[in-house]
């Protein structure tokens, strides 16, 4: 066989082998690319799942927080009405039943009421979930804290909007609102501002959830995605439990708030409308109204004092739902309403 023909045949065979190797390489590249796309999709699905649960949790917790603040804001009005009444019984001696109402003086209601008003004024410029964070920590604690001084030396009560909210959160950084080192740290997470509220509720573990791009190495990417999915599922399970207990608490809170406001209006009518400022001039029914108002304030105060979330001790651990405290206060409200024949 002529040499050129032999050489030509060898070149063809070599070329075919090269094409085969190229096809195989392209196939492996496509397979690797498909794997990375699938992993990226899993990562994004996990993050979106948490975002949905975050939104649901923030809506409910914000509702709880706002109701608490709005109720506490009216404590000042009650205090003024009660102060006008002469020869009335001692505040702390008015009791019926076996409920464990907190010990406090009417003056304490003033602090809580003013603080609640300050916080309500600042919520307009606050991140989603902030009011819910206040409820998680115990709204009375946050309201009193709002009257304190920010780290800059500026009185928190003189701030407004986001500055007020951030200063209050920072002041509470070591308590139930602490999230991965405290206060407002979660504003910089990859999931954005909407994560602020849920981070305050969940705890530092939320920092482990990565919402950006994943590693290009398939094995590393897979491990990262699996960790994200695991962390997200832990957070979702926690948020579902939190919502379940928050709904119970919110039902009791709304029930008390509604009946309390009715009695507040009735007391205002007696004192300001009819001009009765001496307890001895009150009818038995009016005395009952006034006494019920005192007890309702106490029960509302207790509800707002309840810390819905207990902060985790470690940054990478979830917070815990304060289930026992919530169950106890919800039970107290039910017994209180029944024994006093009160209804919303």
PDB file of C-alpha atoms in Angstrom, residues 88-334:
ATOM      1  CA  UNK A  88     -61.070  54.568  96.068  1.00  0.00           C
ATOM      2  CA  UNK A  89     -59.689  51.212  97.242  1.00  0.00           C
ATOM      3  CA  UNK A  90     -55.964  50.555  97.011  1.00  0.00           C
ATOM      4  CA  UNK A  91     -54.988  49.565  93.500  1.00  0.00           C
ATOM      5  CA  UNK A  92     -53.288  46.316  94.533  1.00  0.00           C
ATOM      6  CA  UNK A  93     -56.117  45.213  96.860  1.00  0.00           C
ATOM      7  CA  UNK A  94     -58.614  44.774  94.034  1.00  0.00           C
ATOM      8  CA  UNK A  95     -58.606  41.098  93.204  1.00  0.00           C
ATOM      9  CA  UNK A  96     -60.937  38.227  92.442  1.00  0.00           C
ATOM     10  CA  UNK A  97     -60.024  34.647  91.661  1.00  0.00           C
ATOM     11  CA  UNK A  98     -56.605  33.001  91.679  1.00  0.00           C
ATOM     12  CA  UNK A  99     -54.863  34.582  88.713  1.00  0.00           C
ATOM     13  CA  UNK A 100     -51.257  35.568  89.119  1.00  0.00           C
ATOM     14  CA  UNK A 101     -51.457  39.203  88.121  1.00  0.00           C
ATOM     15  CA  UNK A 102     -48.122  41.061  88.152  1.00  0.00           C
ATOM     16  CA  UNK A 103     -47.331  43.480  90.960  1.00  0.00           C
ATOM     17  CA  UNK A 104     -47.002  47.059  89.752  1.00  0.00           C
ATOM     18  CA  UNK A 105     -48.066  50.548  90.674  1.00  0.00           C
ATOM     19  CA  UNK A 106     -50.151  52.892  88.504  1.00  0.00           C
ATOM     20  CA  UNK A 107     -46.974  54.919  87.955  1.00  0.00           C
ATOM     21  CA  UNK A 108     -45.495  51.972  86.081  1.00  0.00           C
ATOM     22  CA  UNK A 109     -48.374  52.159  83.647  1.00  0.00           C
ATOM     23  CA  UNK A 110     -47.260  55.688  82.775  1.00  0.00           C
ATOM     24  CA  UNK A 111     -43.777  54.532  81.752  1.00  0.00           C
ATOM     25  CA  UNK A 112     -45.093  51.652  79.703  1.00  0.00           C
ATOM     26  CA  UNK A 113     -47.736  53.832  78.051  1.00  0.00           C
ATOM     27  CA  UNK A 114     -45.301  56.579  77.035  1.00  0.00           C
ATOM     28  CA  UNK A 115     -42.766  54.047  75.779  1.00  0.00           C
ATOM     29  CA  UNK A 116     -45.429  52.275  73.743  1.00  0.00           C
ATOM     30  CA  UNK A 117     -46.438  55.581  72.157  1.00  0.00           C
ATOM     31  CA  UNK A 118     -42.821  56.324  71.272  1.00  0.00           C
ATOM     32  CA  UNK A 119     -42.398  52.927  69.623  1.00  0.00           C
ATOM     33  CA  UNK A 120     -45.665  53.168  67.720  1.00  0.00           C
ATOM     34  CA  UNK A 121     -44.515  56.491  66.334  1.00  0.00           C
ATOM     35  CA  UNK A 122     -41.310  54.903  65.104  1.00  0.00           C
ATOM     36  CA  UNK A 123     -42.757  51.793  63.486  1.00  0.00           C
ATOM     37  CA  UNK A 124     -43.552  53.664  60.281  1.00  0.00           C
ATOM     38  CA  UNK A 125     -39.896  53.667  59.296  1.00  0.00           C
ATOM     39  CA  UNK A 126     -39.070  50.277  60.769  1.00  0.00           C
ATOM     40  CA  UNK A 127     -38.252  47.044  58.972  1.00  0.00           C
ATOM     41  CA  UNK A 128     -40.877  44.353  58.545  1.00  0.00           C
ATOM     42  CA  UNK A 129     -40.977  42.137  61.616  1.00  0.00           C
ATOM     43  CA  UNK A 130     -39.814  44.769  64.084  1.00  0.00           C
ATOM     44  CA  UNK A 131     -43.110  44.951  65.996  1.00  0.00           C
ATOM     45  CA  UNK A 132     -43.058  41.162  66.096  1.00  0.00           C
ATOM     46  CA  UNK A 133     -39.572  41.309  67.556  1.00  0.00           C
ATOM     47  CA  UNK A 134     -40.884  43.577  70.298  1.00  0.00           C
ATOM     48  CA  UNK A 135     -43.619  41.033  71.078  1.00  0.00           C
ATOM     49  CA  UNK A 136     -41.045  38.253  71.148  1.00  0.00           C
ATOM     50  CA  UNK A 137     -39.013  40.079  73.795  1.00  0.00           C
ATOM     51  CA  UNK A 138     -41.949  41.119  75.964  1.00  0.00           C
ATOM     52  CA  UNK A 139     -43.586  44.380  74.938  1.00  0.00           C
ATOM     53  CA  UNK A 140     -43.540  46.019  78.371  1.00  0.00           C
ATOM     54  CA  UNK A 141     -39.769  45.521  78.580  1.00  0.00           C
ATOM     55  CA  UNK A 142     -39.276  47.071  75.156  1.00  0.00           C
ATOM     56  CA  UNK A 143     -41.577  50.002  75.954  1.00  0.00           C
ATOM     57  CA  UNK A 144     -39.620  50.886  79.088  1.00  0.00           C
ATOM     58  CA  UNK A 145     -36.369  50.435  77.160  1.00  0.00           C
ATOM     59  CA  UNK A 146     -37.611  52.924  74.571  1.00  0.00           C
ATOM     60  CA  UNK A 147     -37.373  55.637  77.191  1.00  0.00           C
ATOM     61  CA  UNK A 148     -33.664  54.966  77.708  1.00  0.00           C
ATOM     62  CA  UNK A 149     -30.593  56.400  76.028  1.00  0.00           C
ATOM     63  CA  UNK A 150     -29.054  55.180  72.784  1.00  0.00           C
ATOM     64  CA  UNK A 151     -25.358  54.287  72.512  1.00  0.00           C
ATOM     65  CA  UNK A 152     -24.761  57.710  70.944  1.00  0.00           C
ATOM     66  CA  UNK A 153     -25.917  59.416  74.130  1.00  0.00           C
ATOM     67  CA  UNK A 154     -29.127  60.596  72.452  1.00  0.00           C
ATOM     68  CA  UNK A 155     -32.333  59.919  74.348  1.00  0.00           C
ATOM     69  CA  UNK A 156     -34.156  57.146  72.507  1.00  0.00           C
ATOM     70  CA  UNK A 157     -37.450  58.915  73.117  1.00  0.00           C
ATOM     71  CA  UNK A 158     -36.306  61.838  70.949  1.00  0.00           C
ATOM     72  CA  UNK A 159     -35.585  59.620  67.924  1.00  0.00           C
ATOM     73  CA  UNK A 160     -38.090  58.607  65.279  1.00  0.00           C
ATOM     74  CA  UNK A 161     -38.601  56.127  62.482  1.00  0.00           C
ATOM     75  CA  UNK A 162     -35.820  53.662  61.682  1.00  0.00           C
ATOM     76  CA  UNK A 163     -33.381  55.446  64.011  1.00  0.00           C
ATOM     77  CA  UNK A 164     -35.726  54.898  66.946  1.00  0.00           C
ATOM     78  CA  UNK A 165     -36.297  51.264  66.069  1.00  0.00           C
ATOM     79  CA  UNK A 166     -32.621  50.520  65.544  1.00  0.00           C
ATOM     80  CA  UNK A 167     -31.637  52.213  68.800  1.00  0.00           C
ATOM     81  CA  UNK A 168     -34.258  50.236  70.713  1.00  0.00           C
ATOM     82  CA  UNK A 169     -33.207  46.954  69.121  1.00  0.00           C
ATOM     83  CA  UNK A 170     -29.570  47.677  69.831  1.00  0.00           C
ATOM     84  CA  UNK A 171     -30.384  48.471  73.454  1.00  0.00           C
ATOM     85  CA  UNK A 172     -32.060  45.082  73.697  1.00  0.00           C
ATOM     86  CA  UNK A 173     -29.194  43.355  71.892  1.00  0.00           C
ATOM     87  CA  UNK A 174     -28.223  41.140  74.794  1.00  0.00           C
ATOM     88  CA  UNK A 175     -31.763  39.976  75.521  1.00  0.00           C
ATOM     89  CA  UNK A 176     -34.476  38.051  73.768  1.00  0.00           C
ATOM     90  CA  UNK A 177     -33.998  39.989  70.542  1.00  0.00           C
ATOM     91  CA  UNK A 178     -30.320  39.069  70.259  1.00  0.00           C
ATOM     92  CA  UNK A 179     -29.562  37.638  66.840  1.00  0.00           C
ATOM     93  CA  UNK A 180     -26.045  36.505  66.139  1.00  0.00           C
ATOM     94  CA  UNK A 181     -24.450  39.125  68.335  1.00  0.00           C
ATOM     95  CA  UNK A 182     -27.411  41.352  68.887  1.00  0.00           C
ATOM     96  CA  UNK A 183     -29.723  44.116  67.988  1.00  0.00           C
ATOM     97  CA  UNK A 184     -29.905  45.034  64.338  1.00  0.00           C
ATOM     98  CA  UNK A 185     -27.097  42.821  62.996  1.00  0.00           C
ATOM     99  CA  UNK A 186     -29.438  40.911  60.730  1.00  0.00           C
ATOM    100  CA  UNK A 187     -29.974  43.876  58.435  1.00  0.00           C
ATOM    101  CA  UNK A 188     -26.949  42.739  56.405  1.00  0.00           C
ATOM    102  CA  UNK A 189     -27.876  39.104  55.794  1.00  0.00           C
ATOM    103  CA  UNK A 190     -28.028  37.786  52.245  1.00  0.00           C
ATOM    104  CA  UNK A 191     -31.779  37.408  52.448  1.00  0.00           C
ATOM    105  CA  UNK A 192     -32.226  41.138  52.760  1.00  0.00           C
ATOM    106  CA  UNK A 193     -34.275  43.419  54.972  1.00  0.00           C
ATOM    107  CA  UNK A 194     -37.264  41.080  55.134  1.00  0.00           C
ATOM    108  CA  UNK A 195     -35.088  38.708  57.143  1.00  0.00           C
ATOM    109  CA  UNK A 196     -34.612  41.226  59.949  1.00  0.00           C
ATOM    110  CA  UNK A 197     -37.796  40.324  61.735  1.00  0.00           C
ATOM    111  CA  UNK A 198     -37.523  36.576  61.398  1.00  0.00           C
ATOM    112  CA  UNK A 199     -33.877  36.729  62.416  1.00  0.00           C
ATOM    113  CA  UNK A 200     -34.852  38.423  65.641  1.00  0.00           C
ATOM    114  CA  UNK A 201     -37.382  35.673  66.218  1.00  0.00           C
ATOM    115  CA  UNK A 202     -35.238  32.735  65.152  1.00  0.00           C
ATOM    116  CA  UNK A 203     -31.755  33.581  66.438  1.00  0.00           C
ATOM    117  CA  UNK A 204     -28.239  33.471  65.031  1.00  0.00           C
ATOM    118  CA  UNK A 205     -28.711  30.195  63.165  1.00  0.00           C
ATOM    119  CA  UNK A 206     -30.245  32.180  60.340  1.00  0.00           C
ATOM    120  CA  UNK A 207     -26.778  33.378  59.410  1.00  0.00           C
ATOM    121  CA  UNK A 208     -26.063  29.829  58.221  1.00  0.00           C
ATOM    122  CA  UNK A 209     -28.623  30.126  55.447  1.00  0.00           C
ATOM    123  CA  UNK A 210     -26.829  31.299  52.329  1.00  0.00           C
ATOM    124  CA  UNK A 211     -28.874  32.872  49.576  1.00  0.00           C
ATOM    125  CA  UNK A 212     -26.126  33.734  47.108  1.00  0.00           C
ATOM    126  CA  UNK A 213     -24.190  31.671  44.560  1.00  0.00           C
ATOM    127  CA  UNK A 214     -22.906  28.241  45.525  1.00  0.00           C
ATOM    128  CA  UNK A 215     -19.479  26.679  45.006  1.00  0.00           C
ATOM    129  CA  UNK A 216     -18.542  25.535  41.494  1.00  0.00           C
ATOM    130  CA  UNK A 217     -17.175  22.226  42.751  1.00  0.00           C
ATOM    131  CA  UNK A 218     -20.013  19.737  42.639  1.00  0.00           C
ATOM    132  CA  UNK A 219     -19.144  17.925  45.874  1.00  0.00           C
ATOM    133  CA  UNK A 220     -18.746  21.175  47.817  1.00  0.00           C
ATOM    134  CA  UNK A 221     -21.876  22.608  46.254  1.00  0.00           C
ATOM    135  CA  UNK A 222     -23.906  19.526  47.130  1.00  0.00           C
ATOM    136  CA  UNK A 223     -22.744  19.639  50.746  1.00  0.00           C
ATOM    137  CA  UNK A 224     -23.571  23.339  50.961  1.00  0.00           C
ATOM    138  CA  UNK A 225     -27.032  22.850  49.478  1.00  0.00           C
ATOM    139  CA  UNK A 226     -27.788  19.957  51.815  1.00  0.00           C
ATOM    140  CA  UNK A 227     -26.745  22.097  54.788  1.00  0.00           C
ATOM    141  CA  UNK A 228     -28.936  24.958  53.582  1.00  0.00           C
ATOM    142  CA  UNK A 229     -31.907  22.615  53.185  1.00  0.00           C
ATOM    143  CA  UNK A 230     -31.333  21.192  56.651  1.00  0.00           C
ATOM    144  CA  UNK A 231     -31.029  24.628  58.264  1.00  0.00           C
ATOM    145  CA  UNK A 232     -34.086  25.918  56.424  1.00  0.00           C
ATOM    146  CA  UNK A 233     -36.177  22.945  57.513  1.00  0.00           C
ATOM    147  CA  UNK A 234     -35.157  23.503  61.136  1.00  0.00           C
ATOM    148  CA  UNK A 235     -36.131  27.167  60.852  1.00  0.00           C
ATOM    149  CA  UNK A 236     -39.418  26.377  59.107  1.00  0.00           C
ATOM    150  CA  UNK A 237     -40.362  23.831  61.780  1.00  0.00           C
ATOM    151  CA  UNK A 238     -39.575  26.395  64.455  1.00  0.00           C
ATOM    152  CA  UNK A 239     -41.578  29.139  62.717  1.00  0.00           C
ATOM    153  CA  UNK A 240     -44.597  26.839  62.370  1.00  0.00           C
ATOM    154  CA  UNK A 241     -44.467  26.159  66.109  1.00  0.00           C
ATOM    155  CA  UNK A 242     -44.045  29.861  66.847  1.00  0.00           C
ATOM    156  CA  UNK A 243     -47.058  30.749  64.712  1.00  0.00           C
ATOM    157  CA  UNK A 244     -49.176  28.106  66.423  1.00  0.00           C
ATOM    158  CA  UNK A 245     -48.437  29.559  69.848  1.00  0.00           C
ATOM    159  CA  UNK A 246     -48.557  33.160  68.619  1.00  0.00           C
ATOM    160  CA  UNK A 247     -52.096  32.581  67.307  1.00  0.00           C
ATOM    161  CA  UNK A 248     -53.189  31.277  70.738  1.00  0.00           C
ATOM    162  CA  UNK A 249     -51.575  34.254  72.432  1.00  0.00           C
ATOM    163  CA  UNK A 250     -53.021  36.719  69.923  1.00  0.00           C
ATOM    164  CA  UNK A 251     -56.528  35.374  70.479  1.00  0.00           C
ATOM    165  CA  UNK A 252     -56.235  35.899  74.230  1.00  0.00           C
ATOM    166  CA  UNK A 253     -54.657  39.330  73.748  1.00  0.00           C
ATOM    167  CA  UNK A 254     -57.401  40.568  71.423  1.00  0.00           C
ATOM    168  CA  UNK A 255     -60.081  39.256  73.752  1.00  0.00           C
ATOM    169  CA  UNK A 256     -58.659  41.093  76.757  1.00  0.00           C
ATOM    170  CA  UNK A 257     -57.868  44.257  74.768  1.00  0.00           C
ATOM    171  CA  UNK A 258     -61.407  44.507  73.431  1.00  0.00           C
ATOM    172  CA  UNK A 259     -63.097  44.072  76.816  1.00  0.00           C
ATOM    173  CA  UNK A 260     -60.562  46.353  78.502  1.00  0.00           C
ATOM    174  CA  UNK A 261     -61.207  49.175  76.014  1.00  0.00           C
ATOM    175  CA  UNK A 262     -64.959  48.838  76.552  1.00  0.00           C
ATOM    176  CA  UNK A 263     -64.470  49.220  80.298  1.00  0.00           C
ATOM    177  CA  UNK A 264     -62.076  52.129  79.769  1.00  0.00           C
ATOM    178  CA  UNK A 265     -64.763  53.988  77.808  1.00  0.00           C
ATOM    179  CA  UNK A 266     -67.328  53.182  80.504  1.00  0.00           C
ATOM    180  CA  UNK A 267     -65.004  54.467  83.231  1.00  0.00           C
ATOM    181  CA  UNK A 268     -64.350  57.635  81.233  1.00  0.00           C
ATOM    182  CA  UNK A 269     -68.098  58.200  80.968  1.00  0.00           C
ATOM    183  CA  UNK A 270     -68.505  57.804  84.746  1.00  0.00           C
ATOM    184  CA  UNK A 271     -65.608  60.086  85.690  1.00  0.00           C
ATOM    185  CA  UNK A 272     -65.544  62.677  82.921  1.00  0.00           C
ATOM    186  CA  UNK A 273     -69.017  62.344  81.458  1.00  0.00           C
ATOM    187  CA  UNK A 274     -70.989  62.217  84.700  1.00  0.00           C
ATOM    188  CA  UNK A 275     -68.397  64.027  86.807  1.00  0.00           C
ATOM    189  CA  UNK A 276     -68.187  61.374  89.517  1.00  0.00           C
ATOM    190  CA  UNK A 277     -64.812  61.588  91.240  1.00  0.00           C
ATOM    191  CA  UNK A 278     -65.672  60.196  94.686  1.00  0.00           C
ATOM    192  CA  UNK A 279     -65.788  56.426  95.080  1.00  0.00           C
ATOM    193  CA  UNK A 280     -68.591  56.769  97.605  1.00  0.00           C
ATOM    194  CA  UNK A 281     -70.807  58.314  94.916  1.00  0.00           C
ATOM    195  CA  UNK A 282     -70.366  55.343  92.608  1.00  0.00           C
ATOM    196  CA  UNK A 283     -73.227  52.887  92.298  1.00  0.00           C
ATOM    197  CA  UNK A 284     -72.472  49.199  92.854  1.00  0.00           C
ATOM    198  CA  UNK A 285     -72.534  48.702  89.094  1.00  0.00           C
ATOM    199  CA  UNK A 286     -70.119  51.592  88.546  1.00  0.00           C
ATOM    200  CA  UNK A 287     -67.788  50.240  91.217  1.00  0.00           C
ATOM    201  CA  UNK A 288     -67.850  46.879  89.487  1.00  0.00           C
ATOM    202  CA  UNK A 289     -66.997  48.582  86.196  1.00  0.00           C
ATOM    203  CA  UNK A 290     -64.054  50.394  87.777  1.00  0.00           C
ATOM    204  CA  UNK A 291     -62.796  47.268  89.533  1.00  0.00           C
ATOM    205  CA  UNK A 292     -63.089  45.255  86.332  1.00  0.00           C
ATOM    206  CA  UNK A 293     -61.096  47.947  84.538  1.00  0.00           C
ATOM    207  CA  UNK A 294     -58.325  47.600  87.118  1.00  0.00           C
ATOM    208  CA  UNK A 295     -58.263  43.820  86.731  1.00  0.00           C
ATOM    209  CA  UNK A 296     -58.360  44.058  82.941  1.00  0.00           C
ATOM    210  CA  UNK A 297     -55.415  46.441  82.962  1.00  0.00           C
ATOM    211  CA  UNK A 298     -53.551  43.951  85.118  1.00  0.00           C
ATOM    212  CA  UNK A 299     -54.333  41.080  82.764  1.00  0.00           C
ATOM    213  CA  UNK A 300     -53.420  43.165  79.699  1.00  0.00           C
ATOM    214  CA  UNK A 301     -50.173  44.172  81.406  1.00  0.00           C
ATOM    215  CA  UNK A 302     -49.397  40.522  82.128  1.00  0.00           C
ATOM    216  CA  UNK A 303     -50.009  39.536  78.517  1.00  0.00           C
ATOM    217  CA  UNK A 304     -47.777  42.315  77.226  1.00  0.00           C
ATOM    218  CA  UNK A 305     -45.135  41.326  79.746  1.00  0.00           C
ATOM    219  CA  UNK A 306     -44.993  37.795  78.351  1.00  0.00           C
ATOM    220  CA  UNK A 307     -41.837  36.982  76.410  1.00  0.00           C
ATOM    221  CA  UNK A 308     -42.962  34.862  73.458  1.00  0.00           C
ATOM    222  CA  UNK A 309     -39.451  33.815  72.467  1.00  0.00           C
ATOM    223  CA  UNK A 310     -36.517  32.740  74.612  1.00  0.00           C
ATOM    224  CA  UNK A 311     -33.151  33.620  73.095  1.00  0.00           C
ATOM    225  CA  UNK A 312     -30.686  30.851  72.359  1.00  0.00           C
ATOM    226  CA  UNK A 313     -27.463  30.762  74.347  1.00  0.00           C
ATOM    227  CA  UNK A 314     -25.315  30.122  71.289  1.00  0.00           C
ATOM    228  CA  UNK A 315     -25.145  31.919  67.952  1.00  0.00           C
ATOM    229  CA  UNK A 316     -25.717  28.791  65.862  1.00  0.00           C
ATOM    230  CA  UNK A 317     -28.716  27.559  67.863  1.00  0.00           C
ATOM    231  CA  UNK A 318     -32.369  28.317  67.307  1.00  0.00           C
ATOM    232  CA  UNK A 319     -34.327  30.392  69.767  1.00  0.00           C
ATOM    233  CA  UNK A 320     -37.131  28.545  71.530  1.00  0.00           C
ATOM    234  CA  UNK A 321     -40.831  29.304  71.773  1.00  0.00           C
ATOM    235  CA  UNK A 322     -41.776  30.184  75.359  1.00  0.00           C
ATOM    236  CA  UNK A 323     -44.556  27.601  75.293  1.00  0.00           C
ATOM    237  CA  UNK A 324     -45.124  27.204  79.018  1.00  0.00           C
ATOM    238  CA  UNK A 325     -45.462  30.945  79.644  1.00  0.00           C
ATOM    239  CA  UNK A 326     -47.837  31.347  76.691  1.00  0.00           C
ATOM    240  CA  UNK A 327     -49.992  28.396  77.760  1.00  0.00           C
ATOM    241  CA  UNK A 328     -50.176  29.713  81.334  1.00  0.00           C
ATOM    242  CA  UNK A 329     -51.202  33.254  80.412  1.00  0.00           C
ATOM    243  CA  UNK A 330     -53.754  32.046  77.831  1.00  0.00           C
ATOM    244  CA  UNK A 331     -55.281  29.756  80.473  1.00  0.00           C
ATOM    245  CA  UNK A 332     -55.375  32.626  82.979  1.00  0.00           C
ATOM    246  CA  UNK A 333     -57.225  34.794  80.478  1.00  0.00           C
ATOM    247  CA  UNK A 334     -59.836  32.100  79.862  1.00  0.00           C
TER     248      UNK A 334
END
